[in-house]
């Protein structure tokens, strides 16, 4: 599997990534698209069922593909998976499908990358019921300090929505969070990960090199159990 080098800009969640010098990307593949993880320098993969593209008739087939691809050597996480109150099928089907993916992740000891829109109670309820041992990463986070604190208290990690994190208003939230639980991402949008690092480094009073080093450490901790498995 590909892993970041010290000094890389780590983009923890993207779509349609292309290899670039000094950028390490976790490319998210959605099960309904039918693409397999490849072997591309500087890119590792997550694979999961995005709630937008889930329905009663494709559910079984999509879960089957997650189960199959979960053991692919370029895969380092399950997801993005989760809940979306604004799009996708019933909350019941979203919940069932999310729980199934969490259990697959637990079985193969992989972290989960989470998409969650206006369904924090559901997400926390699944957490409470399943008590996962593998860490969860909330991608595209743009909530407030109270929500952030609640998620952090469950051991979760936060990666911020690019549009939110680039705005001056996000600085205060960023400064209130423990730096050992954050990641940065482009989500495949037309935005440069280096600009996001620059903005966040500035907010936190770090140099970009220091921030890269912090996120590199976070990466190694977040994926630790999964990586040990391959030793
Ligand atoms: Zn995404």
CSV table of C-alpha atoms and ligand atoms in Angstrom, one decimal:
chain,number,residue,atom,x,y,z
A,1,UNK,CA,0.0,0.0,0.0
A,2,UNK,CA,1.1,3.6,-0.5
A,3,UNK,CA,1.8,5.7,2.5
A,4,UNK,CA,2.7,9.3,3.0
A,5,UNK,CA,6.2,10.5,3.3
A,6,UNK,CA,7.2,13.0,6.0
A,7,UNK,CA,6.9,16.4,4.4
A,8,UNK,CA,3.9,15.5,2.2
A,9,UNK,CA,0.7,17.5,2.2
A,10,UNK,CA,-1.8,14.9,3.3
A,11,UNK,CA,-5.3,15.3,1.7
A,12,UNK,CA,-7.3,12.9,3.8
A,13,UNK,CA,-10.4,12.8,1.5
A,14,UNK,CA,-10.7,13.4,-2.2
A,15,UNK,CA,-12.3,12.3,-5.4
A,16,UNK,CA,-10.7,12.1,-8.8
A,17,UNK,CA,-7.2,12.5,-7.4
A,18,UNK,CA,-4.2,12.7,-9.7
A,19,UNK,CA,-0.6,12.0,-8.5
A,20,UNK,CA,1.2,15.2,-7.6
A,21,UNK,CA,4.7,15.9,-6.0
A,22,UNK,CA,4.6,16.2,-2.2
A,23,UNK,CA,0.9,15.5,-2.0
A,24,UNK,CA,-0.5,12.3,-0.6
A,25,UNK,CA,-4.2,11.7,-1.1
A,26,UNK,CA,-6.7,9.3,0.3
A,27,UNK,CA,-9.0,8.8,-2.7
A,28,UNK,CA,-12.5,7.9,-1.9
A,29,UNK,CA,-14.2,5.4,-4.1
A,30,UNK,CA,-17.9,5.0,-3.9
A,31,UNK,CA,-19.2,1.4,-4.2
A,32,UNK,CA,-21.9,2.2,-6.7
A,33,UNK,CA,-19.3,3.6,-9.2
A,34,UNK,CA,-17.6,0.2,-9.6
A,35,UNK,CA,-14.0,1.5,-9.6
A,36,UNK,CA,-11.3,-0.6,-7.9
A,37,UNK,CA,-8.4,0.8,-6.0
A,38,UNK,CA,-5.4,1.1,-8.3
A,39,UNK,CA,-1.7,1.3,-7.6
A,40,UNK,CA,-0.9,5.0,-8.2
A,41,UNK,CA,2.0,6.7,-6.5
A,42,UNK,CA,1.0,9.0,-3.6
A,43,UNK,CA,-2.6,7.7,-3.5
A,44,UNK,CA,-4.3,5.3,-1.0
A,45,UNK,CA,-7.9,4.5,-1.0
A,46,UNK,CA,-11.1,4.4,1.0
A,47,UNK,CA,-14.1,2.5,-0.3
A,48,UNK,CA,-17.7,2.6,0.9
A,49,UNK,CA,-21.3,3.3,0.2
A,50,UNK,CA,-22.2,6.9,0.1
A,51,UNK,CA,-25.8,7.4,1.4
A,52,UNK,CA,-26.8,9.5,-1.6
A,53,UNK,CA,-26.4,6.6,-4.0
A,54,UNK,CA,-28.0,3.9,-1.8
A,55,UNK,CA,-31.4,2.4,-2.4
A,56,UNK,CA,-33.4,-0.7,-1.5
A,57,UNK,CA,-32.5,-2.4,-4.7
A,58,UNK,CA,-28.7,-1.9,-4.8
A,59,UNK,CA,-28.1,-2.3,-1.0
A,60,UNK,CA,-27.2,-6.0,-1.1
A,61,UNK,CA,-24.9,-5.7,-4.1
A,62,UNK,CA,-23.1,-2.6,-2.7
A,63,UNK,CA,-22.5,-4.3,0.7
A,64,UNK,CA,-21.1,-7.3,-1.1
A,65,UNK,CA,-18.7,-5.1,-3.0
A,66,UNK,CA,-17.5,-3.4,0.2
A,67,UNK,CA,-16.9,-6.8,1.7
A,68,UNK,CA,-14.9,-7.9,-1.3
A,69,UNK,CA,-12.8,-4.8,-1.7
A,70,UNK,CA,-12.2,-4.4,2.0
A,71,UNK,CA,-9.2,-6.7,1.7
A,72,UNK,CA,-7.6,-4.9,-1.2
A,73,UNK,CA,-4.0,-3.9,-0.4
A,74,UNK,CA,-4.4,-0.3,-1.5
A,75,UNK,CA,-7.3,0.2,0.8
A,76,UNK,CA,-6.7,2.0,4.1
A,77,UNK,CA,-10.3,2.9,5.3
A,78,UNK,CA,-13.9,2.1,4.8
A,79,UNK,CA,-16.1,5.0,3.7
A,80,UNK,CA,-17.3,7.5,3.0
A,81,UNK,CA,-20.3,6.1,4.7
A,82,UNK,CA,-22.9,7.5,7.0
A,83,UNK,CA,-26.1,9.5,7.0
A,84,UNK,CA,-27.6,12.3,5.0
A,85,UNK,CA,-31.0,13.8,6.1
A,86,UNK,CA,-31.1,15.9,2.9
A,87,UNK,CA,-30.6,13.2,0.4
A,88,UNK,CA,-30.7,9.4,0.0
A,89,UNK,CA,-33.1,6.7,1.2
A,90,UNK,CA,-34.9,6.3,4.5
A,91,UNK,CA,-33.0,6.8,7.7
A,92,UNK,CA,-33.6,3.1,8.5
A,93,UNK,CA,-31.8,1.9,5.3
A,94,UNK,CA,-29.0,4.4,5.8
A,95,UNK,CA,-28.6,3.2,9.4
A,96,UNK,CA,-28.6,-0.5,8.5
A,97,UNK,CA,-26.1,0.1,5.7
A,98,UNK,CA,-23.8,2.2,7.8
A,99,UNK,CA,-23.8,-0.3,10.6
A,100,UNK,CA,-23.0,-3.1,8.2
A,101,UNK,CA,-20.0,-1.1,7.0
A,102,UNK,CA,-18.8,-0.3,10.5
A,103,UNK,CA,-18.9,-4.0,11.3
A,104,UNK,CA,-16.9,-4.8,8.2
A,105,UNK,CA,-14.3,-2.2,9.3
A,106,UNK,CA,-14.2,-3.7,12.8
A,107,UNK,CA,-13.6,-7.1,11.3
A,108,UNK,CA,-10.7,-6.1,9.1
A,109,UNK,CA,-9.5,-3.5,11.6
A,110,UNK,CA,-9.8,-0.4,9.4
A,111,UNK,CA,-10.9,3.1,10.3
A,112,UNK,CA,-14.2,4.6,8.9
A,113,UNK,CA,-14.5,7.8,7.0
A,114,UNK,CA,-17.9,9.4,7.7
A,115,UNK,CA,-20.3,11.6,5.7
A,116,UNK,CA,-22.9,13.0,8.1
A,117,UNK,CA,-25.4,15.7,7.3
A,118,UNK,CA,-27.9,16.7,10.0
A,119,UNK,CA,-28.0,13.2,11.5
A,120,UNK,CA,-25.6,13.5,14.5
A,121,UNK,CA,-28.1,11.8,16.8
A,122,UNK,CA,-28.2,8.8,14.5
A,123,UNK,CA,-24.5,8.7,14.2
A,124,UNK,CA,-23.9,8.9,17.9
A,125,UNK,CA,-26.5,6.3,18.5
A,126,UNK,CA,-24.8,3.8,16.2
A,127,UNK,CA,-21.5,4.6,18.0
A,128,UNK,CA,-23.1,3.9,21.3
A,129,UNK,CA,-24.7,0.6,20.1
A,130,UNK,CA,-21.7,-0.8,18.3
A,131,UNK,CA,-18.9,0.6,20.4
A,132,UNK,CA,-16.4,0.4,17.6
A,133,UNK,CA,-12.7,-0.1,18.4
A,134,UNK,CA,-11.5,1.4,15.1
A,135,UNK,CA,-11.4,5.2,14.9
A,136,UNK,CA,-13.8,7.3,12.9
A,137,UNK,CA,-13.1,10.3,10.9
A,138,UNK,CA,-15.8,12.9,10.2
A,139,UNK,CA,-15.1,14.4,6.8
A,140,UNK,CA,-16.4,17.7,5.6
A,141,UNK,CA,-17.0,19.0,9.2
A,142,UNK,CA,-18.4,22.5,9.5
A,143,UNK,CA,-20.2,22.3,12.9
A,144,UNK,CA,-19.7,24.3,16.0
A,145,UNK,CA,-17.5,23.8,19.1
A,146,UNK,CA,-20.2,21.9,21.0
A,147,UNK,CA,-20.7,19.3,18.3
A,148,UNK,CA,-16.9,19.1,17.8
A,149,UNK,CA,-16.4,18.5,21.5
A,150,UNK,CA,-19.1,15.8,21.5
A,151,UNK,CA,-17.5,13.9,18.6
A,152,UNK,CA,-14.0,14.3,20.0
A,153,UNK,CA,-15.1,12.9,23.3
A,154,UNK,CA,-15.9,9.6,21.4
A,155,UNK,CA,-12.4,9.5,20.1
A,156,UNK,CA,-13.4,10.7,16.6
A,157,UNK,CA,-11.2,12.8,14.3
A,158,UNK,CA,-12.3,15.8,12.3
A,159,UNK,CA,-11.5,16.8,8.8
A,160,UNK,CA,-13.0,20.1,7.7
A,161,UNK,CA,-15.1,21.1,4.7
A,162,UNK,CA,-12.8,23.0,2.4
A,163,UNK,CA,-15.1,26.0,2.0
A,164,UNK,CA,-15.6,26.4,5.7
A,165,UNK,CA,-11.9,26.0,6.7
A,166,UNK,CA,-10.8,28.6,4.2
A,167,UNK,CA,-13.1,31.2,5.7
A,168,UNK,CA,-11.8,33.5,8.5
A,169,UNK,CA,-14.8,32.5,10.7
A,170,UNK,CA,-13.3,29.0,11.1
A,171,UNK,CA,-10.2,30.2,12.8
A,172,UNK,CA,-11.8,30.3,16.3
A,173,UNK,CA,-13.1,26.8,16.1
A,174,UNK,CA,-9.8,25.5,14.8
A,175,UNK,CA,-7.9,27.1,17.7
A,176,UNK,CA,-10.3,25.4,20.1
A,177,UNK,CA,-9.5,21.9,18.9
A,178,UNK,CA,-6.8,19.5,20.0
A,179,UNK,CA,-4.3,19.4,17.0
A,180,UNK,CA,-3.8,15.7,17.4
A,181,UNK,CA,-7.3,15.0,16.1
A,182,UNK,CA,-7.5,17.1,12.9
A,183,UNK,CA,-7.1,16.4,9.2
A,184,UNK,CA,-7.4,18.5,6.1
A,185,UNK,CA,-9.1,17.6,2.8
A,186,UNK,CA,-10.1,19.0,-0.6
A,187,UNK,CA,-13.0,16.5,-1.1
A,188,UNK,CA,-12.1,16.6,-4.8
A,189,UNK,CA,-13.2,20.3,-5.1
A,190,UNK,CA,-11.3,22.8,-7.2
A,191,UNK,CA,-9.2,23.9,-4.3
A,192,UNK,CA,-5.5,23.5,-3.6
A,193,UNK,CA,-4.6,21.5,-0.5
A,194,UNK,CA,-1.5,23.7,0.0
A,195,UNK,CA,-3.8,26.7,0.4
A,196,UNK,CA,-5.8,24.9,3.1
A,197,UNK,CA,-2.6,24.1,5.0
A,198,UNK,CA,-1.4,27.7,4.7
A,199,UNK,CA,-4.6,29.1,6.1
A,200,UNK,CA,-4.8,26.5,9.0
A,201,UNK,CA,-1.1,26.9,9.8
A,202,UNK,CA,-1.7,30.6,10.1
A,203,UNK,CA,-4.8,30.2,12.3
A,204,UNK,CA,-2.9,27.8,14.6
A,205,UNK,CA,0.4,29.8,14.7
A,206,UNK,CA,2.4,27.0,13.2
A,207,UNK,CA,4.6,27.0,10.1
A,208,UNK,CA,3.2,24.9,7.2
A,209,UNK,CA,6.1,22.4,7.8
A,210,UNK,CA,5.0,22.1,11.5
A,211,UNK,CA,1.4,21.5,10.5
A,212,UNK,CA,2.4,18.9,7.9
A,213,UNK,CA,4.4,17.1,10.6
A,214,UNK,CA,1.4,17.2,13.0
A,215,UNK,CA,-1.0,15.8,10.4
A,216,UNK,CA,1.6,13.2,9.4
A,217,UNK,CA,1.7,12.0,13.0
A,218,UNK,CA,-2.1,12.0,13.1
A,219,UNK,CA,-2.2,9.9,10.0
A,220,UNK,CA,0.1,7.3,11.6
A,221,UNK,CA,-1.9,7.2,14.8
A,222,UNK,CA,-5.3,7.1,13.0
A,223,UNK,CA,-4.3,4.2,10.7
A,224,UNK,CA,-2.0,2.5,13.2
A,225,UNK,CA,-3.9,-0.7,13.8
A,226,UNK,CA,-4.6,-1.2,10.1
A,227,UNK,CA,-1.0,-0.7,9.2
A,228,UNK,CA,0.3,-3.1,11.8
A,229,UNK,CA,-1.9,-5.8,10.3
A,230,UNK,CA,0.4,-5.7,7.2
A,231,UNK,CA,3.7,-6.2,9.1
B,1,LIG,ZN1,-16.4,13.1,-0.4
